[in-house]
Amino acid sequence: MRASGNDEGAGGREVIALFPLESPLFPGVVLPLQIFEPRYRRLVADLVALPEGAPRRFGVVAIRQGWEVERVAPAEALFDVGCTATVRVIAPQSDGGYQVVAVGGDRFRLLDVLVPSGPDEPPYLQALVEWLDEEEAAEEAAGDAEGLTGPDQTAGIVPEDVLSEVARGSLEVLAGNVRDLFARYVADVAIRQSGDAGGLPDEVLDALSPDELLGDDDEGGGELGGTAALLREVADDARGLSYLVASAALLTTEDRQALLAESATRRRLALESRLLRRELTLLRTLGAVPVPLVQFATPMTPN
């Protein structure tokens, strides 16, 4: 729960527990965890002990590549933008650990990392964070005028309601473009993993629709069908699509972090369009797939 009486700035501030991971978490993405380290067992136990109705959540932050949190100052080892994980399932294990299922919630910026300094303090990291707001409402109200009007046009010539309508339409076009690119990217990876790349030229792949590439049947399509199902879940949700692509595409931690730090769906999708085009070019040029396709199966929830 956000600290009362401690709100500063538009988003407010709060001290929350931290759980560093190798990759960032995104809003709406399901995060399964196997908890075995003593300090994180304590974290889960502290969450369980919260009063009924209190939000059971912690902050997930990505570790900078090549850095070990315990050997350097945590503030230097961690990226500064993270996402809360709201716990949905806690299953105690016979060895004292837990199986936890959480869902990505709110984005935040680290203001200060609090390292435990005494026996009476929790053994896990905590941080003072500032909540980050999404820019959708402000962006739509402004009609994204900078991107939709020329530099020589006088402010106020185009009515705001017209700009807003054009902005919504351009966002739908951008989301459709990213959906198409992501479908082609996933299909390309699957084909190269199966060893059938030589049987389907790139021109043939480019002529197929996303549904033709991934299949319509969730069960019959296997992993590709699962990706198609996820895309259908966010078909009318540009923000959800942007977070699905950010979490599921085989990008570097730095690329994913840049997407998490972006507050506007339009700009996040625009960056993903560039990244997916880059990855498709590299994939078709080098023909290399870095991880199994199962990594694309990133569960999401609208809740």
Coordinates of C-alpha atoms in Angstrom, one line a residue:
M1 CA 0.0 0.0 0.0
R2 CA 1.3 3.5 -0.8
A3 CA 2.5 5.3 2.2
S4 CA 0.0 7.9 3.5
G5 CA 1.3 11.3 4.3
N6 CA 4.5 10.7 2.3
D7 CA 3.3 11.6 -1.2
E8 CA 5.6 13.9 -3.1
G9 CA 5.2 14.8 -6.7
A10 CA 2.5 13.5 -9.1
G11 CA 3.0 9.8 -8.5
G12 CA 3.7 9.7 -4.7
R13 CA 6.4 7.8 -2.9
E14 CA 6.6 4.7 -0.8
V15 CA 9.1 2.2 0.7
I16 CA 8.7 -1.3 -0.8
A17 CA 10.6 -4.6 -0.7
L18 CA 12.9 -5.3 -3.7
F19 CA 13.4 -8.5 -5.6
P20 CA 16.2 -8.1 -8.2
L21 CA 16.0 -10.3 -11.3
E22 CA 18.0 -10.7 -14.5
S23 CA 15.2 -9.2 -16.6
P24 CA 12.6 -6.5 -16.0
L25 CA 9.0 -7.3 -15.2
F26 CA 6.2 -5.6 -17.2
P27 CA 2.6 -4.7 -16.2
G28 CA 0.2 -7.5 -16.8
V29 CA 2.8 -10.2 -17.2
V30 CA 2.6 -13.3 -15.0
L31 CA 5.7 -14.0 -12.9
P32 CA 6.2 -17.5 -11.5
L33 CA 8.9 -17.8 -8.8
Q34 CA 10.5 -20.6 -6.8
I35 CA 11.6 -19.0 -3.5
F36 CA 14.5 -20.8 -1.8
E37 CA 16.9 -18.1 -0.5
P38 CA 16.4 -17.4 3.3
R39 CA 16.0 -13.6 2.8
Y40 CA 13.3 -14.1 0.2
R41 CA 11.6 -16.7 2.3
R42 CA 11.4 -14.0 4.9
L43 CA 10.0 -11.6 2.3
V44 CA 7.2 -14.0 1.4
A45 CA 6.6 -14.7 5.1
D46 CA 6.3 -11.0 5.7
L47 CA 3.8 -10.7 2.9
V48 CA 1.7 -13.6 4.3
A49 CA 1.7 -11.9 7.7
L50 CA 0.1 -8.7 6.3
P51 CA -3.4 -7.9 7.4
E52 CA -6.3 -9.2 5.4
G53 CA -7.0 -6.9 2.4
A54 CA -3.5 -5.3 2.4
P55 CA -1.8 -5.6 -1.0
R56 CA 0.8 -8.3 -1.1
R57 CA 3.4 -7.0 -3.5
F58 CA 7.1 -6.3 -3.9
G59 CA 9.2 -4.4 -6.5
V60 CA 11.0 -6.2 -9.2
V61 CA 14.1 -4.5 -10.6
A62 CA 16.5 -5.8 -13.3
I63 CA 20.2 -6.3 -12.5
R64 CA 22.6 -4.6 -14.8
Q65 CA 24.5 -7.0 -17.0
G66 CA 27.7 -8.3 -15.4
W67 CA 26.9 -6.8 -12.0
E68 CA 26.4 -8.7 -8.8
V69 CA 24.2 -6.9 -6.3
E70 CA 25.9 -8.3 -3.2
R71 CA 29.4 -7.3 -4.4
V72 CA 28.8 -3.7 -5.3
A73 CA 26.6 -0.9 -4.1
P74 CA 23.0 -2.0 -4.9
A75 CA 22.0 1.4 -6.3
E76 CA 24.8 1.0 -9.0
A77 CA 24.0 -2.7 -9.7
L78 CA 20.3 -2.1 -10.4
F79 CA 18.4 -0.3 -13.1
D80 CA 16.4 2.6 -11.8
V81 CA 13.0 1.7 -13.2
G82 CA 11.1 -1.3 -12.1
C83 CA 7.6 -2.8 -11.8
T84 CA 5.7 -4.1 -8.8
A85 CA 4.7 -7.8 -8.6
T86 CA 1.3 -8.4 -7.0
V87 CA 1.2 -11.9 -5.4
R88 CA -1.7 -14.0 -6.5
V89 CA -0.6 -17.5 -5.3
I90 CA 1.7 -18.6 -2.4
A91 CA 2.3 -22.3 -2.0
P92 CA 4.5 -23.4 0.9
Q93 CA 6.9 -26.2 0.1
S94 CA 8.1 -29.0 2.3
D95 CA 11.7 -27.7 2.4
G96 CA 10.5 -24.3 3.8
G97 CA 10.5 -22.5 0.5
Y98 CA 7.6 -21.3 -1.6
Q99 CA 6.2 -21.4 -5.0
V100 CA 4.8 -17.9 -5.8
V101 CA 2.8 -16.6 -8.8
A102 CA 2.7 -12.9 -9.1
V103 CA 1.5 -10.4 -11.8
G104 CA 3.2 -7.2 -12.9
G105 CA 1.5 -4.1 -11.6
D106 CA 2.7 -0.5 -11.4
R107 CA 6.0 1.0 -12.7
F108 CA 8.2 2.9 -10.4
R109 CA 11.6 4.7 -10.2
L110 CA 14.2 4.0 -7.6
L111 CA 15.0 7.0 -5.5
D112 CA 17.1 5.3 -2.8
V113 CA 18.0 1.7 -2.1
L114 CA 17.9 0.7 1.6
V115 CA 20.3 -2.0 2.6
P116 CA 19.6 -3.9 5.9
S117 CA 22.0 -2.7 8.6
G118 CA 20.9 -4.5 11.8
P119 CA 19.3 -7.7 13.1
D120 CA 16.0 -6.1 13.6
E121 CA 15.6 -5.1 10.0
P122 CA 14.3 -7.3 7.1
P123 CA 17.3 -9.2 5.5
Y124 CA 16.1 -8.2 1.9
L125 CA 16.6 -5.0 0.1
Q126 CA 14.1 -2.2 0.3
A127 CA 13.8 1.0 -1.7
L128 CA 12.2 4.4 -1.6
V129 CA 10.4 4.6 -4.9
E130 CA 8.4 7.1 -6.9
W131 CA 5.4 5.9 -8.8
L132 CA 5.4 6.5 -12.6
D133 CA 2.2 7.5 -14.3
E134 CA 1.3 6.4 -17.8
E135 CA 1.0 9.2 -20.3
E136 CA -1.9 7.9 -22.3
A137 CA -4.5 10.4 -21.1
A138 CA -2.3 13.4 -21.5
E139 CA -1.0 12.2 -24.8
E140 CA -4.5 11.7 -26.2
A141 CA -5.7 15.0 -24.9
A142 CA -2.9 16.8 -26.6
G143 CA -3.5 14.9 -29.8
D144 CA 0.2 14.2 -30.0
A145 CA 0.3 17.5 -31.9
E146 CA 4.1 17.5 -32.3
G147 CA 3.9 14.3 -34.3
L148 CA 0.7 15.1 -36.2
T149 CA 1.2 18.7 -37.3
G150 CA 4.0 20.3 -39.2
P151 CA 6.6 22.6 -37.7
D152 CA 5.3 25.6 -39.7
Q153 CA 1.7 25.3 -38.6
T154 CA 0.3 27.8 -36.2
A155 CA -0.8 26.4 -32.8
G156 CA -4.6 26.2 -32.6
I157 CA -5.4 26.0 -36.3
V158 CA -6.3 22.3 -36.0
P159 CA -9.1 21.8 -33.5
E160 CA -8.1 19.6 -30.5
D161 CA -10.9 17.1 -31.1
V162 CA -9.7 16.5 -34.7
L163 CA -6.1 16.1 -33.4
S164 CA -7.3 13.7 -30.8
E165 CA -9.2 11.6 -33.3
V166 CA -6.2 11.4 -35.6
A167 CA -4.0 10.5 -32.7
R168 CA -6.2 7.6 -31.8
G169 CA -6.3 6.4 -35.4
S170 CA -2.5 6.6 -35.7
L171 CA -2.1 4.7 -32.5
E172 CA -4.3 1.9 -33.9
V173 CA -2.2 1.8 -37.1
L174 CA 1.0 1.7 -35.1
A175 CA -0.3 -1.1 -32.9
G176 CA -1.3 -3.1 -36.0
N177 CA 2.1 -2.7 -37.4
V178 CA 3.8 -3.9 -34.3
R179 CA 1.4 -6.9 -34.0
D180 CA 2.3 -7.9 -37.6
L181 CA 6.0 -7.5 -37.1
F182 CA 5.9 -9.5 -33.9
A183 CA 3.9 -12.3 -35.6
R184 CA 6.5 -12.5 -38.4
Y185 CA 9.3 -12.4 -35.9
V186 CA 7.9 -15.3 -33.8
A187 CA 7.2 -17.3 -37.0
D188 CA 10.7 -16.7 -38.3
V189 CA 12.2 -18.0 -35.0
A190 CA 10.0 -21.1 -35.0
I191 CA 10.8 -21.9 -38.6
R192 CA 14.6 -21.6 -38.1
Q193 CA 14.4 -23.7 -34.9
S194 CA 12.6 -26.4 -36.8
G195 CA 15.2 -26.4 -39.6
D196 CA 12.7 -25.6 -42.3
A197 CA 13.9 -22.1 -43.1
G198 CA 15.1 -23.2 -46.5
G199 CA 11.6 -24.3 -47.5
L200 CA 9.9 -21.0 -47.0
P201 CA 11.6 -18.0 -48.6
D202 CA 11.3 -14.6 -46.8
E203 CA 9.0 -13.3 -49.6
V204 CA 6.5 -16.0 -48.8
L205 CA 6.6 -15.3 -45.0
D206 CA 6.1 -11.6 -45.7
A207 CA 3.0 -12.3 -47.8
L208 CA 1.3 -14.2 -45.0
S209 CA -1.0 -12.5 -42.4
P210 CA -0.3 -12.8 -38.7
D211 CA -3.1 -15.4 -38.3
E212 CA -1.7 -17.4 -41.2
L213 CA 1.8 -17.2 -39.6
L214 CA 0.8 -18.2 -36.1
G215 CA -2.4 -20.3 -36.7
D216 CA -5.8 -19.7 -35.3
D217 CA -6.1 -22.9 -33.1
D218 CA -4.8 -22.5 -29.6
E219 CA -4.3 -26.3 -29.3
G220 CA -3.4 -27.3 -32.8
G221 CA -1.0 -24.4 -33.2
G222 CA 1.3 -25.5 -30.4
E223 CA 3.6 -22.8 -29.2
L224 CA 2.7 -20.6 -32.2
G225 CA -0.9 -21.1 -31.4
G226 CA -0.3 -19.9 -27.9
T227 CA 1.4 -16.8 -29.2
A228 CA -1.6 -16.2 -31.4
A229 CA -3.9 -16.5 -28.4
L230 CA -1.9 -13.9 -26.5
L231 CA -2.1 -11.5 -29.4
R232 CA -5.8 -12.0 -29.6
E233 CA -6.1 -11.2 -25.9
V234 CA -4.5 -7.8 -26.5
A235 CA -6.1 -7.2 -29.9
D236 CA -7.9 -4.0 -28.8
D237 CA -5.4 -3.0 -26.1
A238 CA -2.4 -1.1 -27.5
R239 CA -0.8 -0.8 -24.0
G240 CA -1.2 -4.5 -23.4
L241 CA 0.3 -5.3 -26.8
S242 CA 3.3 -3.1 -26.1
Y243 CA 4.0 -4.9 -22.8
L244 CA 3.5 -8.4 -24.3
V245 CA 6.0 -7.6 -27.1
A246 CA 8.4 -6.1 -24.6
S247 CA 8.4 -9.1 -22.3
A248 CA 8.2 -11.9 -24.9
A249 CA 10.6 -10.7 -27.7
L250 CA 14.2 -11.9 -27.4
L251 CA 15.7 -8.6 -26.6
T252 CA 18.6 -7.5 -24.5
T253 CA 18.0 -6.4 -20.9
E254 CA 19.0 -2.9 -21.9
D255 CA 16.3 -2.9 -24.7
R256 CA 13.7 -4.3 -22.4
Q257 CA 14.6 -1.7 -19.7
A258 CA 14.3 1.1 -22.2
L259 CA 10.7 -0.1 -23.1
L260 CA 9.8 -0.4 -19.4
A261 CA 11.1 3.1 -18.7
E262 CA 8.9 4.6 -21.6
S263 CA 5.7 6.1 -20.1
A264 CA 3.8 6.5 -23.3
T265 CA 2.3 3.6 -25.2
R266 CA 2.7 5.3 -28.6
R267 CA 6.5 5.9 -28.1
R268 CA 6.9 2.4 -26.6
L269 CA 5.3 0.8 -29.7
A270 CA 7.3 3.0 -32.0
L271 CA 10.5 1.8 -30.3
E272 CA 9.3 -1.8 -30.6
S273 CA 8.7 -1.4 -34.3
R274 CA 12.3 -0.3 -34.8
L275 CA 13.6 -3.1 -32.5
L276 CA 11.6 -5.8 -34.2
R277 CA 12.7 -4.7 -37.7
R278 CA 16.3 -4.8 -36.4
E279 CA 15.8 -8.3 -34.9
L280 CA 14.1 -9.6 -38.1
T281 CA 17.0 -8.3 -40.2
L282 CA 19.6 -10.0 -37.9
L283 CA 17.6 -13.2 -37.8
R284 CA 17.3 -13.5 -41.5
T285 CA 20.9 -12.4 -42.1
L286 CA 22.5 -14.6 -39.5
G287 CA 19.9 -17.3 -39.1
A288 CA 20.6 -17.7 -35.4
V289 CA 18.1 -18.1 -32.6
P290 CA 19.4 -17.3 -29.1
V291 CA 16.8 -19.1 -26.9
P292 CA 14.1 -21.8 -27.3
L293 CA 10.7 -20.6 -28.7
V294 CA 9.1 -21.5 -25.3
Q295 CA 10.5 -18.2 -24.1
F296 CA 7.8 -16.5 -26.2
A297 CA 5.0 -18.1 -24.1
T298 CA 4.8 -15.2 -21.6
P299 CA 1.5 -15.4 -19.8
M300 CA -0.4 -12.1 -19.3
T301 CA -3.5 -11.0 -17.4
P302 CA -5.6 -7.9 -17.8
N303 CA -6.1 -7.7 -14.0

